[in-house]
Coordinates of C-alpha atoms in Angstrom, one line a residue:
Chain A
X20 CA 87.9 108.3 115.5
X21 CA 86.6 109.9 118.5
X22 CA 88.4 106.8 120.4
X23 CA 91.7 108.1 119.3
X24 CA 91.5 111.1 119.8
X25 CA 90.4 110.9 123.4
X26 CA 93.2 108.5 123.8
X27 CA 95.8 111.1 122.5
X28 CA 94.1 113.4 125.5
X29 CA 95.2 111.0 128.3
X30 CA 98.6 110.5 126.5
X31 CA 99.9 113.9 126.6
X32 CA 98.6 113.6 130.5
X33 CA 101.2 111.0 131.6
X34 CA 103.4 112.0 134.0
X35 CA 106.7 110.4 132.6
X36 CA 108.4 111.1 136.2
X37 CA 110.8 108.2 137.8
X38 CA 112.1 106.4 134.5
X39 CA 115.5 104.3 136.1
X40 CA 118.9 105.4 134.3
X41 CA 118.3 103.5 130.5
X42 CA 122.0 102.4 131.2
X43 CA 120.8 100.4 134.3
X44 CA 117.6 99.1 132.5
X45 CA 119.9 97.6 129.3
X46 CA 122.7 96.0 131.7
X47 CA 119.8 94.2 133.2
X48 CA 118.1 93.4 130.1
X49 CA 121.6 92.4 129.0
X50 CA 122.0 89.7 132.1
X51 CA 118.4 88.5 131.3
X52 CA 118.8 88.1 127.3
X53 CA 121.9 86.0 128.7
X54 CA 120.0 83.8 130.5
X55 CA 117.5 83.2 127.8
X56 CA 120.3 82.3 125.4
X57 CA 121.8 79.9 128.1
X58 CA 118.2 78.5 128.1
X59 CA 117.8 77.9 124.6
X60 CA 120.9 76.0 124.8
X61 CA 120.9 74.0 127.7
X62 CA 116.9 73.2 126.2
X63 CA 117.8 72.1 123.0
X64 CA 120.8 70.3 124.3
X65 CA 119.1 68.4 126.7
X66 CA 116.5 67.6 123.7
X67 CA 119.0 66.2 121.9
X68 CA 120.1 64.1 124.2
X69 CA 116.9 62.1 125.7
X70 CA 115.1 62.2 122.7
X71 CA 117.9 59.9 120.8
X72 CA 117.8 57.8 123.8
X73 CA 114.1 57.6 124.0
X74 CA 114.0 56.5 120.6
X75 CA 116.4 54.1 121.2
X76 CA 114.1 50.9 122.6
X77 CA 111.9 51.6 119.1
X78 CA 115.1 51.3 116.7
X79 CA 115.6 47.9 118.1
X80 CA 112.1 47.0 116.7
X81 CA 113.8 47.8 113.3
X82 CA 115.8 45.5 113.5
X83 CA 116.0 41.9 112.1
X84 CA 115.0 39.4 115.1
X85 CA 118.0 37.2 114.2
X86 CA 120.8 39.6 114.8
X87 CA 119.0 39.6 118.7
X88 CA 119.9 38.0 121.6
X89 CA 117.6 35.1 121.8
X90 CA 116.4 36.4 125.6
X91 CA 115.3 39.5 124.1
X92 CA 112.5 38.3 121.2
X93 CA 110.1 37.6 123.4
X94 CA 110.5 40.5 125.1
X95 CA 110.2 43.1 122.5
X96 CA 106.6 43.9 122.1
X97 CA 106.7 44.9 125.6
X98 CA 110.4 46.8 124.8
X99 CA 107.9 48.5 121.5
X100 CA 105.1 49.6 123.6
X101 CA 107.4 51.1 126.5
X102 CA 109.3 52.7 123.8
X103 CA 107.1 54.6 122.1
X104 CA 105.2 55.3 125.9
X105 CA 108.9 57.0 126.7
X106 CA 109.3 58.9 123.2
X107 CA 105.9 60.2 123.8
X108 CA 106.8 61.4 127.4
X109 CA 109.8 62.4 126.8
X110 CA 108.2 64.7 123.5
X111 CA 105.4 66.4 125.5
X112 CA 107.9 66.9 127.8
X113 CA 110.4 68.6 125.8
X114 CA 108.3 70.6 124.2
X115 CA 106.5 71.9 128.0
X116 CA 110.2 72.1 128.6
X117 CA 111.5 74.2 125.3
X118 CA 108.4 76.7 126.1
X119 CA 109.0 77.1 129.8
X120 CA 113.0 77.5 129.4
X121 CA 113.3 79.3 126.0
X122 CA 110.3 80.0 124.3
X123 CA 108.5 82.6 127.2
X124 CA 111.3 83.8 128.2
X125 CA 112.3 84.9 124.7
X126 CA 109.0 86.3 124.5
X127 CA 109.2 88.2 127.8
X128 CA 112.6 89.5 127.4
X129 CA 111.4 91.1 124.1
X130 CA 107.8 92.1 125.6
X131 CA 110.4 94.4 128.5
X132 CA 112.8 95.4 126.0
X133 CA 110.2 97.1 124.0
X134 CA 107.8 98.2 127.5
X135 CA 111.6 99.6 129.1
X136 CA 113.7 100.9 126.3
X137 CA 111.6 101.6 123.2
X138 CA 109.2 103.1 125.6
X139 CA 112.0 105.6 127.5
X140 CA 113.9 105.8 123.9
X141 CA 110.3 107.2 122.4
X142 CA 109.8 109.7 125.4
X143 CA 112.9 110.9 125.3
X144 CA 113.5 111.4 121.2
X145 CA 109.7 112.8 120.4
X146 CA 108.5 114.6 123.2
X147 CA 104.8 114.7 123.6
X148 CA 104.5 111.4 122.1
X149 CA 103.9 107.6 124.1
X150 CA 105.0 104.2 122.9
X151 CA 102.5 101.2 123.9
X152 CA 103.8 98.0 122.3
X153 CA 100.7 96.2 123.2
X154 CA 98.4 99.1 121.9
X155 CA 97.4 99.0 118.4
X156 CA 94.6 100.7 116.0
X157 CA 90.9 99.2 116.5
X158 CA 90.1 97.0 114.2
X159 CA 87.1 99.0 113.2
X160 CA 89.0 101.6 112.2
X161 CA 89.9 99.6 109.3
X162 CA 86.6 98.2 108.4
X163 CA 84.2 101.4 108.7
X164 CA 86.5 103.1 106.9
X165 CA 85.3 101.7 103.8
X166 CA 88.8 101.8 102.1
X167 CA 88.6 98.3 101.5
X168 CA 85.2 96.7 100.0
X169 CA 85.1 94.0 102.7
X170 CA 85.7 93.7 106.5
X171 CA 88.8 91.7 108.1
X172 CA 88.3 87.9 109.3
X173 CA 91.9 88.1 111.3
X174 CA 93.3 91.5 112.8
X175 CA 96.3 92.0 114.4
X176 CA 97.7 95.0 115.9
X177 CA 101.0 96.2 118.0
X178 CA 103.0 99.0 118.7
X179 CA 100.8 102.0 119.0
X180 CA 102.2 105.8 119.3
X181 CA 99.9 108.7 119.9
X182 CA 100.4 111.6 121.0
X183 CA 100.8 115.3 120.1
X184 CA 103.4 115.9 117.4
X185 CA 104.1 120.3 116.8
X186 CA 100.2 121.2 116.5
X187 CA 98.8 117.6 115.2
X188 CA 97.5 114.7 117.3
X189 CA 98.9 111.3 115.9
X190 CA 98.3 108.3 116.5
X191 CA 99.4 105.3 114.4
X192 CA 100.3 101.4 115.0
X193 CA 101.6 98.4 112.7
X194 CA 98.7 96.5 111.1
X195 CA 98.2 93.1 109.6
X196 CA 94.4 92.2 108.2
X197 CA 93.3 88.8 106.5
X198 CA 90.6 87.6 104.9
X199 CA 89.5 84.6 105.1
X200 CA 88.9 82.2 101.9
X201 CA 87.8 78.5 101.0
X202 CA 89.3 76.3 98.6
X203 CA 88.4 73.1 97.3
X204 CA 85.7 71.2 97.1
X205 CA 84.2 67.9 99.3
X206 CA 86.7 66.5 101.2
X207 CA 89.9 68.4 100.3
X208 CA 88.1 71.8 101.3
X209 CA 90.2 73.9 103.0
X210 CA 90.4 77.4 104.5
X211 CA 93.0 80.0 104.2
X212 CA 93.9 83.4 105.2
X213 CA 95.4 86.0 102.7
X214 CA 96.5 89.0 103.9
X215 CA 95.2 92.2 102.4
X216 CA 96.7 94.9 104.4
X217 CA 100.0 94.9 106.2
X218 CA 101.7 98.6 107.2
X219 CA 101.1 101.1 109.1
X220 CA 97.4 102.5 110.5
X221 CA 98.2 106.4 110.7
X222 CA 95.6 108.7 112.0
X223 CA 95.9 112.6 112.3
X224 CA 93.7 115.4 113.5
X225 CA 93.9 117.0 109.9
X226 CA 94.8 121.2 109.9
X227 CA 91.3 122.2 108.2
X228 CA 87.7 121.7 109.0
X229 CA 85.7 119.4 106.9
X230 CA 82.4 118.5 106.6
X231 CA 82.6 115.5 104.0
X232 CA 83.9 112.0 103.9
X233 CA 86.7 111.7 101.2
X234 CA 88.2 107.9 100.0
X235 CA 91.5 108.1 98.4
X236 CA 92.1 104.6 96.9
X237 CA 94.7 103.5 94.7
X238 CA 93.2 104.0 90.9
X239 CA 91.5 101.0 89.5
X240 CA 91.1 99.2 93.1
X241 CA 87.4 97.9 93.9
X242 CA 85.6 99.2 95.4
X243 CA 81.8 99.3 97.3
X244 CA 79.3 101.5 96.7
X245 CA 78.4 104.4 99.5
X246 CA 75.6 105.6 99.2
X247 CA 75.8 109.9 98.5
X248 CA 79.2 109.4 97.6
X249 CA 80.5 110.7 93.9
X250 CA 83.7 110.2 92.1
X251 CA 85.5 113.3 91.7
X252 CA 88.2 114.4 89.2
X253 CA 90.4 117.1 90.8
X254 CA 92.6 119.0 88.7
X255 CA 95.7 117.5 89.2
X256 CA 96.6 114.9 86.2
X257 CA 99.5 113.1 88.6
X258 CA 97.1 112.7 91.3
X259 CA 94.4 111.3 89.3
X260 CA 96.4 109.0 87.7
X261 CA 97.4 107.7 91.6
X262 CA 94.2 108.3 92.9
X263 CA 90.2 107.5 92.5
X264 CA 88.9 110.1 94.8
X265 CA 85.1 109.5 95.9
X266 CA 83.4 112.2 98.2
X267 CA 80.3 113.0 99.4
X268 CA 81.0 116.9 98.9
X269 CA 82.8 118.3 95.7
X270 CA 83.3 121.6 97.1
X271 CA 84.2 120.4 100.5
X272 CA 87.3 118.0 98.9
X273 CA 88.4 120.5 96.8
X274 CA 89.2 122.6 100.1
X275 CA 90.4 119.5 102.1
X276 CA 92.4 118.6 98.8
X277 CA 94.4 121.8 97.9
X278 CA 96.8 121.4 94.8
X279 CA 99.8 121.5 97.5
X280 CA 98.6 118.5 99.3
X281 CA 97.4 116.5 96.2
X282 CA 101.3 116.8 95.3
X283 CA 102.1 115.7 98.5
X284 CA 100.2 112.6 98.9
X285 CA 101.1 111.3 95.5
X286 CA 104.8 111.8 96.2
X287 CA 103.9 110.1 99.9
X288 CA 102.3 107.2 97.5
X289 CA 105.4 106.7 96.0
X290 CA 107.2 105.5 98.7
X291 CA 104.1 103.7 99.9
X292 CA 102.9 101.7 96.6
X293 CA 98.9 101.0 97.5
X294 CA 98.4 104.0 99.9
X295 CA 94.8 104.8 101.2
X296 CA 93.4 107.6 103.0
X297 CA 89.8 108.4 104.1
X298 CA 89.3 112.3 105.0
X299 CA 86.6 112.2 108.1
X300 CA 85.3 113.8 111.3
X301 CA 88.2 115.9 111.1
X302 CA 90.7 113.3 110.7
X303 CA 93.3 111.9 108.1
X304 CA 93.2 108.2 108.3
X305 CA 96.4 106.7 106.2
X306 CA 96.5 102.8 105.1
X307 CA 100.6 102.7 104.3
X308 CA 101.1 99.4 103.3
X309 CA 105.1 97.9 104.1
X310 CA 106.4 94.7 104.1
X311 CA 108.4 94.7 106.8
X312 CA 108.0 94.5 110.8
X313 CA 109.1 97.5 112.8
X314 CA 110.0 98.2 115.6
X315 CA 111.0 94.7 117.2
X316 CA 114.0 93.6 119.2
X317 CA 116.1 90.6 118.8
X318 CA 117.4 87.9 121.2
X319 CA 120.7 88.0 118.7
X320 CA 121.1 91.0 119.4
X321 CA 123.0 93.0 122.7
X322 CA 120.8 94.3 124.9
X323 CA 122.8 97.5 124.9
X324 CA 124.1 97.8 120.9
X325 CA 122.5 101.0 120.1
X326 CA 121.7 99.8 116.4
X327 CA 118.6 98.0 117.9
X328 CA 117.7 101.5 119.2
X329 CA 118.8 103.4 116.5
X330 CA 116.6 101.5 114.0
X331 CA 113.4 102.1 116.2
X332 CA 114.2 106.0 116.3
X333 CA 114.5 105.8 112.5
X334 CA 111.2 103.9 112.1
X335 CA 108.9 106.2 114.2
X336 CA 111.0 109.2 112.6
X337 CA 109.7 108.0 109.2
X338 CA 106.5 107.4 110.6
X339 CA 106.3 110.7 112.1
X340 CA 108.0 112.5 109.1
X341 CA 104.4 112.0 107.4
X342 CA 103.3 114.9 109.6
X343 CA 106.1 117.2 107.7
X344 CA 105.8 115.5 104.7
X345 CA 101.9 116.6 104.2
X346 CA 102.8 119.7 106.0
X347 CA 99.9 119.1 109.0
X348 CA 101.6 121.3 111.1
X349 CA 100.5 124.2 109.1
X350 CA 97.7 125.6 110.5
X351 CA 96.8 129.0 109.4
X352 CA 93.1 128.0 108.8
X353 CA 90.0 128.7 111.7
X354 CA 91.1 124.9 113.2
X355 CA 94.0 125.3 115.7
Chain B
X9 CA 50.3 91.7 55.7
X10 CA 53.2 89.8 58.6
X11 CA 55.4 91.9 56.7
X12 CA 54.0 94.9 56.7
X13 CA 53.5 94.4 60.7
X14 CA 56.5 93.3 61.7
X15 CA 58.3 96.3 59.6
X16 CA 56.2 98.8 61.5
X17 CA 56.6 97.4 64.9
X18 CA 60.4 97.3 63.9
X19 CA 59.9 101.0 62.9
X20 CA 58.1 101.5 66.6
X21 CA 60.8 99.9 68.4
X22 CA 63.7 101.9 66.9
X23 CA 61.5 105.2 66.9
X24 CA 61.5 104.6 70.8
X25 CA 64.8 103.7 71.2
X26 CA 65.9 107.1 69.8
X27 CA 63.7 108.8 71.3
X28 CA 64.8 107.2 75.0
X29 CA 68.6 108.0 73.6
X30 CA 67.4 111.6 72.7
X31 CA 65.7 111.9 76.1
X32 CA 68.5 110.2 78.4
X33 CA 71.4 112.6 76.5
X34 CA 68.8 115.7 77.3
X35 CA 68.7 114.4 80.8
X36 CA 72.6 114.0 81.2
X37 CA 72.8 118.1 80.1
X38 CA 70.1 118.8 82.3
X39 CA 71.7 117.4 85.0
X40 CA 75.3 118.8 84.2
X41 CA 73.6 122.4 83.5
X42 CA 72.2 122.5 87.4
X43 CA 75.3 120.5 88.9
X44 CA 77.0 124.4 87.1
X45 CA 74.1 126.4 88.4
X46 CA 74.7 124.7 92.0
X47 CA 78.2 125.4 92.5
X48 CA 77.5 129.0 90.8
X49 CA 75.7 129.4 93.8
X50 CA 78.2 128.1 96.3
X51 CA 80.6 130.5 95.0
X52 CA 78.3 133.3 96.0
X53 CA 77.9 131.7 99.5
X54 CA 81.3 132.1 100.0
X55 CA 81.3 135.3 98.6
X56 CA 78.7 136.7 101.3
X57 CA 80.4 134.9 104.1
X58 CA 83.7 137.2 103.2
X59 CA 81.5 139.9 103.0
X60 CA 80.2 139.1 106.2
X61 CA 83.7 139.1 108.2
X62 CA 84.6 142.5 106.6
X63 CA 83.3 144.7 109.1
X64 CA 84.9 142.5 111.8
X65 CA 87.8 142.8 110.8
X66 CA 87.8 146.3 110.1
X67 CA 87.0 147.1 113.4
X68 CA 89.6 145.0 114.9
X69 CA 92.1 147.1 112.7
X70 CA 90.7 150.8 113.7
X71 CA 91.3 149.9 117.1
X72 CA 94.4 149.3 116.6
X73 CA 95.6 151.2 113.2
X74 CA 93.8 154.6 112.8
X75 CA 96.2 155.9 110.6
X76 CA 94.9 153.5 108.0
X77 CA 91.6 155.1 107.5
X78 CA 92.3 155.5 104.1
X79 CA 93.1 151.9 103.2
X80 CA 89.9 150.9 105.3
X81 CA 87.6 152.8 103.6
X82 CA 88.7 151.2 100.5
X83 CA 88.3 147.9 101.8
X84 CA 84.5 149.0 102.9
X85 CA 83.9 150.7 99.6
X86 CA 85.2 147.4 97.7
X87 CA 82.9 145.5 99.6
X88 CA 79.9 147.7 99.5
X89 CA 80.2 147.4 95.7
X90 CA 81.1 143.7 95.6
X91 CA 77.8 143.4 97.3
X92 CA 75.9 145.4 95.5
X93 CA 76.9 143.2 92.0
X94 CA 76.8 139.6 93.8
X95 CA 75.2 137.7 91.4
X96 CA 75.6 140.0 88.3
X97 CA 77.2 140.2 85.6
X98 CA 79.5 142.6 87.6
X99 CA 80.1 140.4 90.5
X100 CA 83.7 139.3 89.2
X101 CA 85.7 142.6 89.1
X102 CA 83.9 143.7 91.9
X103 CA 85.0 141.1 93.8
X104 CA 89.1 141.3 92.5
X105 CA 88.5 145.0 93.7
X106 CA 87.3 143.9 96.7
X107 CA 90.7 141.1 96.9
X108 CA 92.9 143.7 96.2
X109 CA 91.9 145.7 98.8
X110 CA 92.0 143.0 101.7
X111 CA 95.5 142.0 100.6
X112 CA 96.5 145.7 100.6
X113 CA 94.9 145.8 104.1
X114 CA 96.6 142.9 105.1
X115 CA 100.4 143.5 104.0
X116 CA 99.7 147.2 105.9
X117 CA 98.4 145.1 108.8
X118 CA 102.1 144.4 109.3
X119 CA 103.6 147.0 110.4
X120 CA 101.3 146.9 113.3
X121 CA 102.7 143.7 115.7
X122 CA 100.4 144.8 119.0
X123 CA 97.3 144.1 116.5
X124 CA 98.8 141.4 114.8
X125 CA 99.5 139.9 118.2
X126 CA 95.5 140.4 119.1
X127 CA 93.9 137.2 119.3
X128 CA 90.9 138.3 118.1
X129 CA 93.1 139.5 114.8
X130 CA 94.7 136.4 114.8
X131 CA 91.1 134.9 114.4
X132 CA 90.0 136.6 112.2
X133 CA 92.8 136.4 109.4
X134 CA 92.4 132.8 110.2
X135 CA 89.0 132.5 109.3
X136 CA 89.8 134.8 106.1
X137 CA 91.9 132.3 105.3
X138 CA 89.9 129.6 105.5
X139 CA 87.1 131.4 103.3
X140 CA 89.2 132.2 100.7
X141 CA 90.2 128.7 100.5
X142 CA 86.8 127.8 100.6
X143 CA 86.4 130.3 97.7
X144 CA 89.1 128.6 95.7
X145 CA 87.6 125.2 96.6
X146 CA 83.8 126.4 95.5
X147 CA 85.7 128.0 92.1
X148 CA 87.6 124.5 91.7
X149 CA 84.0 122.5 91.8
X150 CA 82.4 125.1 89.7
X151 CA 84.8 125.0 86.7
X152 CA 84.8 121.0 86.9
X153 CA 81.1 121.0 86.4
X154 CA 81.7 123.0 83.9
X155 CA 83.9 120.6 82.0
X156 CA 81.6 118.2 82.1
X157 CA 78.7 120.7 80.2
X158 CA 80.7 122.1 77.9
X159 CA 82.0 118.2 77.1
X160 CA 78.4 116.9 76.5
X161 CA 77.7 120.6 74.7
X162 CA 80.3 120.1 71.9
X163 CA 80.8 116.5 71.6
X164 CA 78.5 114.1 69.3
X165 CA 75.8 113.2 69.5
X166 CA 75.2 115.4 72.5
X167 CA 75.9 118.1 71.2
X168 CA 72.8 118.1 68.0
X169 CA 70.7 117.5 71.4
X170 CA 72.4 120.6 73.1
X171 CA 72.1 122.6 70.2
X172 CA 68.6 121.9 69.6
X173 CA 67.5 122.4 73.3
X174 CA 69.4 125.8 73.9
X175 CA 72.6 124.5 76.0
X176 CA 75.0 126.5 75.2
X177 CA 78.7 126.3 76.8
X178 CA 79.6 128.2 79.7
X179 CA 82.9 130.2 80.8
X180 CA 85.4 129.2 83.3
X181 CA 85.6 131.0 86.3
X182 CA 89.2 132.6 85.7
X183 CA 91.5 134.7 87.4
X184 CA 91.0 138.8 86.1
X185 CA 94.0 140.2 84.2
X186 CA 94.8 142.0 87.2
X187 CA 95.1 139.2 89.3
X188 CA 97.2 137.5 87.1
X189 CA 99.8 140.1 87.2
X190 CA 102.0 140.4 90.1
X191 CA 100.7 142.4 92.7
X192 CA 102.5 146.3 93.2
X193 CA 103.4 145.0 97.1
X194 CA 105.8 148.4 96.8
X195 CA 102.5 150.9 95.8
X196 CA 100.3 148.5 98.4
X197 CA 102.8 149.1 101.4
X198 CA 103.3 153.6 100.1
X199 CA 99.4 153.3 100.1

């Protein structure tokens, strides 16, 4: 917690001086999203050309030696074995060739669309705030916040805001955790990864002080044991019938909890079915689980068609309308 | 003679198992009796710490408001008396005496923008804030402890154990009947 919230320091910092015209920057991006495409064609074309003909010596083995030209029997283990030599060439080939033509440059153009555009779109949209599409929420944020019983095997995270948003410091990135599991038995053993968090991590510098640690999880969910920790039952019959609530103060939630924000966070886990939330060191940590992946570009796309940019502004608004919708900004309490 | 044994270590068996049952359900109220008597007392804690800040903030509002000499001395009065009952019987109306006044104080406190510009003002209501909340927070804990007594005092079989021990159900912290009317803001602001 201490991490992010030093991060946010550094973030409002950043002197966003010298950003090129964003027309400039998508003509460009426009040029080099037409050369990917161009690319992927001339790649794939070329592909399926050689690869037939590469092929080709190893269809004549399938072939009944009679309907040959009797020069060419004798010849045709040596035809086999230079066949499948050239399909195998010619494979690792095309596929060196399919990643260095198509596949990194896709990945590239999309890496500078986000790093150029989503990053000037973000400054200039939500002031005070910075878009890192590399950045993402340690995974230890994840496991020592206890909201889940176990720890994650896999962890990936992208696309990090932070920032200052009215008189609350945020900072929240997409998320995807696995576990990992073996099936099977002997020989037919096997080991597979299920995924048991995929959203958004949200973290923000919460409008009260606190001395407890507070676990919202959804009611019924396992759980592990902390040690000093208690289940409480507030007062409010929707909430407890969205929420376990396990503290290690009952006074202390019942302050961080007021009635207004138990309303609010089971309207908030409404829209987001299996929401978590662990009140600490001063912080709301928010576990929103989505199915969906925010905040991308797309190669299929124009570099400059403002629906690209016009969904990312609407993703981070929603993100950010979490702020508003518990009413952070509030701050009437000794905490400025 | 077996069957005269085995019947009285049956007898010995169940005789112990009622009595652990008798002495776990005597536990439970024992333990939901002091879980009450603990957030009793952080009630009063947040009581003292409000009557702590009065004086603070009083003297941030004479600096700036003498004409409201009257309303202050209420406020001090309400707390002199608030303090004097904390812990009694009394406490409870002293204390609404002593919220009435500080909201009073507070919606005269407007008329005054230079002090209600002060940052020291500024940090002060703040932190009023906050302790009232933390008030309302400490009132919230207390009445769900006392949910849970007043459950194991009336409901069988806890309650032959409750009666027999002496646990008797307790009130509800609940708002005064003055509180739960709306409050005169016009006789508040003539003062």
């Amino acid at each position: 917690m201490a991490e992010i919230a030093a991060s946010i320091d550094a973030a409002r910092r950043i002197d966003s001086a010298g950003d090129a015209p964003l027309t400039q920057v998508l003509a460009e991006l426009e040029r080099r999203r037409m050369r990917v495409i161009a690319g992927y064609c001339i790649t794939v074309l070329v592909l399926a050309v050689t690869i037939p003909i590469a092929t080709a010596p190893l269809l004549l083995l399938a072939l009944d030696p009679s309907q040959l030209p009797s020069w060419l029997t004798p010849h045709l283990p040596t035809i086999g074995l230079a066949g499948a030599a050239a399909l195998f060439v010619t494979l690792l080939v095309g596929v060196w060739a399919f990643r260095r033509f198509a596949w990194l440059p896709k990945l590239r153009y999309l890496h500078d669309y986000k790093t150029q555009v989503f990053a000037a779109v973000c400054r200039q949209h939500f002031p005070g705030l910075r878009y890192l599409p590399d950045g993402g929420m340690p995974f230890r944020l994840l496991d020592e916040s206890r909201l889940y019983p176990f720890a994650c095997d896999t962890y990936t995270s992208e696309d990090r805001f932070e920032g200052r948003v009215g008189a609350t410091d945020v900072c929240f990135s997409e998320a995807k955790a696995q576990r990992e599991h073996r099936r099977g038995f002997g020989q037919n053993r096997e080991t597979v990864y299920e995924t048991y968090f995929r959203g958004i991590v949200f973290s923000a510098d919460f409008q009260k002080h606190f001395r407890s640690t507070t676990r919202l999880l959804p009611k019924g969910a396992d759980r592990n044991k902390v040690a000093s920790e208690s289940a409480a039952e507030l007062e409010d019959p929707a909430f407890n019938a969205v929420f376990d609530t396990l503290t290690t103060d009952q006074v202390d939630v019942r302050y961080a909890l007021s009635p207004s924000l138990m309303e609010r966070l089971t309207a908030l886990a409404a829209r987001f079915r299996g929401l978590r939330a662990l009140f600490a060191d001063g912080r709301l940590l928010l576990l929103l689980p989505t199915n969906r992946n925010r905040f991308e570009a797309s190669l299929l796309e124009r570099a400059d068609n403002p629906g690209q940019i016009d969904s990312f502004i609407a993703d981070a608004a929603a993100c950010l309308g979490i702020i508003d919708a518990l009413d952070l900004n509030t701050r009437i309490w000794s905490k400025s | 003679m077996v069957d005269a044994r085995i019947v009285m270590v049956l007898a010995a068996i169940a005789i112990a198992a009622v009595l652990w049952f008798v002495v776990s359900l005597f536990n439970r109220l024992v333990a939901a009796r002091n879980a009450c008597a603990s957030a009793r007392s952080s009630i009063d804690v947040q009581l003292v710490k409000r009557h702590d800040l009065i004086p603070n903030l009083a003297r941030a509002v004479s600096g700036y408001a003498a004409h409201e000499r009257a309303t202050l001395t209420a406020v001090t009065a309400a707390r002199t008396a608030a303090m004097a009952t904390l812990g009694t019987a009394g406490s409870a109306p002293a204390e609404a005496r002593l919220e009435q006044t500080l909201a009073a104080l507070m919606l005269r406190v407007e008329s005054y923008p230079q002090l209600r510009a002060s940052d020291n003002f500024l940090h002060l209501q703040r932190t009023l804030t906050e302790i009232e909340e933390q008030l309302s927070a400490a009132r919230r804990a207390f009445n769900a402890h006392v949910v849970v007594l007043n459950n194991l005092a009336e409901q069988f079989p806890t309650s032959i154990v409750a009666r027999a021990m002496g646990f008797e159900r307790l009130e509800f912290f609940a708002a005064g009947d003055n509180e739960r009317q709306a409050p005169a803001v016009a006789e508040q602001l003539r003062g």
